[in-house]
PDB file of C-alpha atoms in Angstrom:
ATOM      1  CA  MET E   1       0.095  -0.278  -0.094  1.00 95.00           C
ATOM      2  CA  LYS E   2       1.361   3.684  -0.596  1.00 98.00           C
ATOM      3  CA  ILE E   3       0.925   5.961   2.046  1.00 98.00           C
ATOM      4  CA  GLY E   4       0.938   9.871   1.701  1.00 98.00           C
ATOM      5  CA  ILE E   5       2.375  11.484   5.063  1.00 98.00           C
ATOM      6  CA  GLY E   6       2.523  15.473   5.631  1.00 98.00           C
ATOM      7  CA  SER E   7       3.071  17.365   8.488  1.00 98.00           C
ATOM      8  CA  ASP E   8       3.618  21.150   9.571  1.00 98.00           C
ATOM      9  CA  HIS E   9       6.686  22.188  11.784  1.00 98.00           C
ATOM     10  CA  ALA E  10       5.252  20.977  14.789  1.00 98.00           C
ATOM     11  CA  GLY E  11       4.375  17.458  13.483  1.00 98.00           C
ATOM     12  CA  PHE E  12       8.060  17.306  11.436  1.00 98.00           C
ATOM     13  CA  GLU E  13       9.925  15.100  13.941  1.00 98.00           C
ATOM     14  CA  LEU E  14       7.100  12.653  14.482  1.00 98.00           C
ATOM     15  CA  LYS E  15       6.506  12.516  10.799  1.00 98.00           C
ATOM     16  CA  GLY E  16       9.952  11.141  10.363  1.00 98.00           C
ATOM     17  CA  LYS E  17       9.620   8.784  12.945  1.00 98.00           C
ATOM     18  CA  LEU E  18       6.045   7.346  11.680  1.00 98.00           C
ATOM     19  CA  LYS E  19       7.584   7.454   8.154  1.00 98.00           C
ATOM     20  CA  GLU E  20      10.353   5.195   9.099  1.00 98.00           C
ATOM     21  CA  HIS E  21       7.831   2.836  11.114  1.00 98.00           C
ATOM     22  CA  LEU E  22       5.769   2.495   8.011  1.00 98.00           C
ATOM     23  CA  GLU E  23       8.598   1.588   5.672  1.00 98.00           C
ATOM     24  CA  ALA E  24       9.970  -0.744   7.910  1.00 98.00           C
ATOM     25  CA  LYS E  25       6.632  -2.426   8.048  1.00 98.00           C
ATOM     26  CA  GLY E  26       6.989  -2.654   4.095  1.00 98.00           C
ATOM     27  CA  TYR E  27       4.598   0.350   3.382  1.00 98.00           C
ATOM     28  CA  GLU E  28       5.931   2.688   0.397  1.00 98.00           C
ATOM     29  CA  VAL E  29       5.797   6.131   1.844  1.00 98.00           C
ATOM     30  CA  VAL E  30       5.171   9.407  -0.170  1.00 98.00           C
ATOM     31  CA  ASP E  31       6.149  12.758   1.692  1.00 98.00           C
ATOM     32  CA  TYR E  32       4.529  15.635   1.117  1.00 98.00           C
ATOM     33  CA  GLY E  33       6.676  17.904   3.615  1.00 96.00           C
ATOM     34  CA  THR E  34       7.124  19.896   5.286  1.00 97.00           C
ATOM     35  CA  HIS E  35      10.920  19.126   5.197  1.00 97.00           C
ATOM     36  CA  SER E  36      12.351  21.061   8.224  1.00 96.00           C
ATOM     37  CA  LEU E  37      11.413  22.627  11.561  1.00 95.00           C
ATOM     38  CA  ASP E  38      10.823  25.907   9.933  1.00 96.00           C
ATOM     39  CA  SER E  39       7.189  27.346  10.945  1.00 96.00           C
ATOM     40  CA  VAL E  40       4.772  26.623   7.772  1.00 96.00           C
ATOM     41  CA  ASP E  41       0.872  26.671   7.452  1.00 97.00           C
ATOM     42  CA  TYR E  42      -0.525  23.290   8.139  1.00 97.00           C
ATOM     43  CA  PRO E  43      -3.455  23.721   5.788  1.00 98.00           C
ATOM     44  CA  ASP E  44      -0.850  23.524   2.988  1.00 98.00           C
ATOM     45  CA  TYR E  45       0.081  19.693   3.915  1.00 98.00           C
ATOM     46  CA  GLY E  46      -3.318  18.629   4.608  1.00 98.00           C
ATOM     47  CA  LYS E  47      -4.595  19.693   1.110  1.00 98.00           C
ATOM     48  CA  ALA E  48      -1.357  18.195  -0.215  1.00 98.00           C
ATOM     49  CA  VAL E  49      -2.111  14.503   1.066  1.00 98.00           C
ATOM     50  CA  ALA E  50      -5.821  15.159   0.561  1.00 98.00           C
ATOM     51  CA  ASN E  51      -5.438  15.990  -3.118  1.00 98.00           C
ATOM     52  CA  ALA E  52      -2.727  13.048  -3.686  1.00 98.00           C
ATOM     53  CA  ILE E  53      -5.562  10.555  -2.447  1.00 98.00           C
ATOM     54  CA  LEU E  54      -8.079  11.988  -4.987  1.00 97.00           C
ATOM     55  CA  ALA E  55      -5.402  11.913  -7.731  1.00 98.00           C
ATOM     56  CA  GLU E  56      -4.945   7.929  -6.731  1.00 98.00           C
ATOM     57  CA  GLU E  57      -1.290   9.056  -6.086  1.00 98.00           C
ATOM     58  CA  VAL E  58      -1.738   7.263  -2.836  1.00 98.00           C
ATOM     59  CA  GLU E  59      -4.134   4.895  -1.100  1.00 98.00           C
ATOM     60  CA  LYS E  60      -4.011   6.403   2.446  1.00 98.00           C
ATOM     61  CA  GLY E  61      -2.863   9.420   4.523  1.00 98.00           C
ATOM     62  CA  VAL E  62      -1.335  10.146   7.560  1.00 98.00           C
ATOM     63  CA  LEU E  63      -1.116  13.914   8.800  1.00 98.00           C
ATOM     64  CA  ILE E  64       0.664  15.506  11.916  1.00 98.00           C
ATOM     65  CA  CYS E  65       0.342  18.801  13.454  1.00 98.00           C
ATOM     66  CA  GLY E  66       0.467  20.037  17.085  1.00 98.00           C
ATOM     67  CA  THR E  67      -2.806  18.622  17.776  1.00 98.00           C
ATOM     68  CA  GLY E  68      -3.731  16.918  14.745  1.00 98.00           C
ATOM     69  CA  VAL E  69      -6.986  19.261  14.578  1.00 98.00           C
ATOM     70  CA  GLY E  70      -5.939  21.905  12.145  1.00 97.00           C
ATOM     71  CA  ILE E  71      -4.481  19.914   9.607  1.00 98.00           C
ATOM     72  CA  SER E  72      -7.713  17.249   9.730  1.00 98.00           C
ATOM     73  CA  ILE E  73     -10.113  20.098   9.326  1.00 98.00           C
ATOM     74  CA  SER E  74      -7.707  21.276   6.515  1.00 98.00           C
ATOM     75  CA  ALA E  75      -7.894  17.726   4.673  1.00 98.00           C
ATOM     76  CA  ASN E  76     -11.765  17.433   5.179  1.00 97.00           C
ATOM     77  CA  LYS E  77     -12.278  21.016   3.206  1.00 96.00           C
ATOM     78  CA  VAL E  78     -10.836  19.046   0.068  1.00 97.00           C
ATOM     79  CA  LYS E  79     -14.313  17.574  -1.458  1.00 95.00           C
ATOM     80  CA  GLY E  80     -14.813  13.610  -1.085  1.00 94.00           C
ATOM     81  CA  ILE E  81     -12.010  13.389   2.078  1.00 97.00           C
ATOM     82  CA  ARG E  82     -12.834  11.993   5.290  1.00 97.00           C
ATOM     83  CA  ALA E  83     -10.167  12.612   7.697  1.00 98.00           C
ATOM     84  CA  CYS E  84     -10.280  12.045  11.359  1.00 97.00           C
ATOM     85  CA  VAL E  85      -8.054  13.318  13.900  1.00 98.00           C
ATOM     86  CA  CYS E  86      -7.661  10.214  16.909  1.00 97.00           C
ATOM     87  CA  SER E  87      -5.609  10.092  20.247  1.00 97.00           C
ATOM     88  CA  GLU E  88      -6.158   6.523  20.700  1.00 98.00           C
ATOM     89  CA  PRO E  89      -6.187   3.234  18.481  1.00 98.00           C
ATOM     90  CA  TYR E  90      -9.925   2.244  18.992  1.00 98.00           C
ATOM     91  CA  SER E  91     -11.135   5.650  17.115  1.00 97.00           C
ATOM     92  CA  ALA E  92      -8.554   5.096  14.245  1.00 98.00           C
ATOM     93  CA  LYS E  93     -10.038   1.358  13.863  1.00 97.00           C
ATOM     94  CA  MET E  94     -13.706   2.606  13.600  1.00 97.00           C
ATOM     95  CA  SER E  95     -12.830   5.561  11.566  1.00 97.00           C
ATOM     96  CA  VAL E  96     -12.273   3.187   8.724  1.00 97.00           C
ATOM     97  CA  ARG E  97     -14.668   0.257   9.793  1.00 95.00           C
ATOM     98  CA  HIS E  98     -17.705   2.800   9.951  1.00 96.00           C
ATOM     99  CA  ASN E  99     -16.691   6.193   8.312  1.00 95.00           C
ATOM    100  CA  ASN E 100     -14.403   5.013   5.500  1.00 96.00           C
ATOM    101  CA  ALA E 101     -11.715   7.644   6.354  1.00 97.00           C
ATOM    102  CA  GLN E 102      -8.886   7.719   3.926  1.00 98.00           C
ATOM    103  CA  ILE E 103      -6.731  10.108   6.349  1.00 98.00           C
ATOM    104  CA  ILE E 104      -5.790   9.793  10.275  1.00 98.00           C
ATOM    105  CA  ALA E 105      -4.472  12.813  11.747  1.00 98.00           C
ATOM    106  CA  VAL E 106      -2.481  12.802  14.957  1.00 98.00           C
ATOM    107  CA  GLY E 107      -1.191  15.352  17.195  1.00 98.00           C
ATOM    108  CA  ALA E 108       2.827  15.358  17.918  1.00 98.00           C
ATOM    109  CA  ARG E 109       2.078  17.676  21.054  1.00 98.00           C
ATOM    110  CA  VAL E 110      -0.572  15.378  22.403  1.00 97.00           C
ATOM    111  CA  VAL E 111       0.363  11.566  21.573  1.00 97.00           C
ATOM    112  CA  GLY E 112       3.791  10.159  21.832  1.00 95.00           C
ATOM    113  CA  GLU E 113       5.729   7.921  19.419  1.00 98.00           C
ATOM    114  CA  ASP E 114       4.545   4.706  20.458  1.00 98.00           C
ATOM    115  CA  LEU E 115       0.793   5.652  20.649  1.00 98.00           C
ATOM    116  CA  ALA E 116       1.167   7.475  17.304  1.00 98.00           C
ATOM    117  CA  LYS E 117       2.522   4.319  15.706  1.00 98.00           C
ATOM    118  CA  LEU E 118      -0.441   2.100  17.141  1.00 98.00           C
ATOM    119  CA  ILE E 119      -3.025   4.388  16.025  1.00 98.00           C
ATOM    120  CA  VAL E 120      -1.600   4.584  12.530  1.00 98.00           C
ATOM    121  CA  ASP E 121      -1.000   1.033  12.717  1.00 98.00           C
ATOM    122  CA  GLU E 122      -4.970   0.430  13.592  1.00 97.00           C
ATOM    123  CA  PHE E 123      -5.849   2.670  10.961  1.00 98.00           C
ATOM    124  CA  LEU E 124      -4.209   1.395   8.198  1.00 98.00           C
ATOM    125  CA  ALA E 125      -5.066  -2.544   9.093  1.00 97.00           C
ATOM    126  CA  GLU E 126      -8.860  -1.777   8.838  1.00 96.00           C
ATOM    127  CA  GLU E 127     -11.295  -1.885   6.083  1.00 95.00           C
ATOM    128  CA  PHE E 128     -14.483  -0.360   5.463  1.00 94.00           C
ATOM    129  CA  GLU E 129     -17.619  -2.300   6.388  1.00 87.00           C
ATOM    130  CA  GLY E 130     -19.870  -1.151   3.756  1.00 89.00           C
ATOM    131  CA  GLY E 131     -23.590  -2.102   4.354  1.00 90.00           C
ATOM    132  CA  ARG E 132     -25.653   0.421   6.801  1.00 90.00           C
ATOM    133  CA  HIS E 133     -22.412   2.636   7.016  1.00 94.00           C
ATOM    134  CA  GLN E 134     -22.647   3.028   3.308  1.00 92.00           C
ATOM    135  CA  ARG E 135     -25.835   4.954   3.580  1.00 91.00           C
ATOM    136  CA  ARG E 136     -24.209   7.050   6.053  1.00 92.00           C
ATOM    137  CA  ILE E 137     -21.395   7.933   3.776  1.00 90.00           C
ATOM    138  CA  ASP E 138     -23.581   8.695   1.088  1.00 92.00           C
ATOM    139  CA  LYS E 139     -25.510  11.195   3.185  1.00 91.00           C
ATOM    140  CA  MET E 140     -22.031  12.883   4.054  1.00 89.00           C
ATOM    141  CA  LEU E 141     -21.531  13.071   0.196  1.00 88.00           C
ATOM    142  CA  GLU E 142     -24.822  14.711  -0.193  1.00 89.00           C
ATOM    143  CA  ILE E 143     -24.098  17.290   2.216  1.00 89.00           C
ATOM    144  CA  GLU E 144     -20.931  18.353   0.637  1.00 86.00           C
ATOM    145  CA  LYS E 145     -22.980  19.227  -2.580  1.00 84.00           C
TER     146      LYS E 145
END
């Protein structure tokens, strides 16, 4: 599976650790930035990863900022994207099973490295259940119109 990853300056160090973790597990990881600790704006990176998913450059996305909130909101502004900020593995799992989320976001100032790895692993291990959940996804897509 090909994973897009992106962060702002607050998530830069955790992004590097998650990238290494994912590559060690055999994922191909495309890094959409940022590439330094210099202050940047998280919407740029949320948008980049979201657009990469829609363009089918990558299958799933991982985003990191200070809290995970701003970068996930930014990704969700891209029509057709469902990005969830999660601070524990259960929500990450359910975001895929029930909400068919394409992107997981974590907060580098909220979760530590080990917990972030667990969250991302749960997210990537799951599949959408469909069924009654598809009806709900369809309703979300109608809201976007």
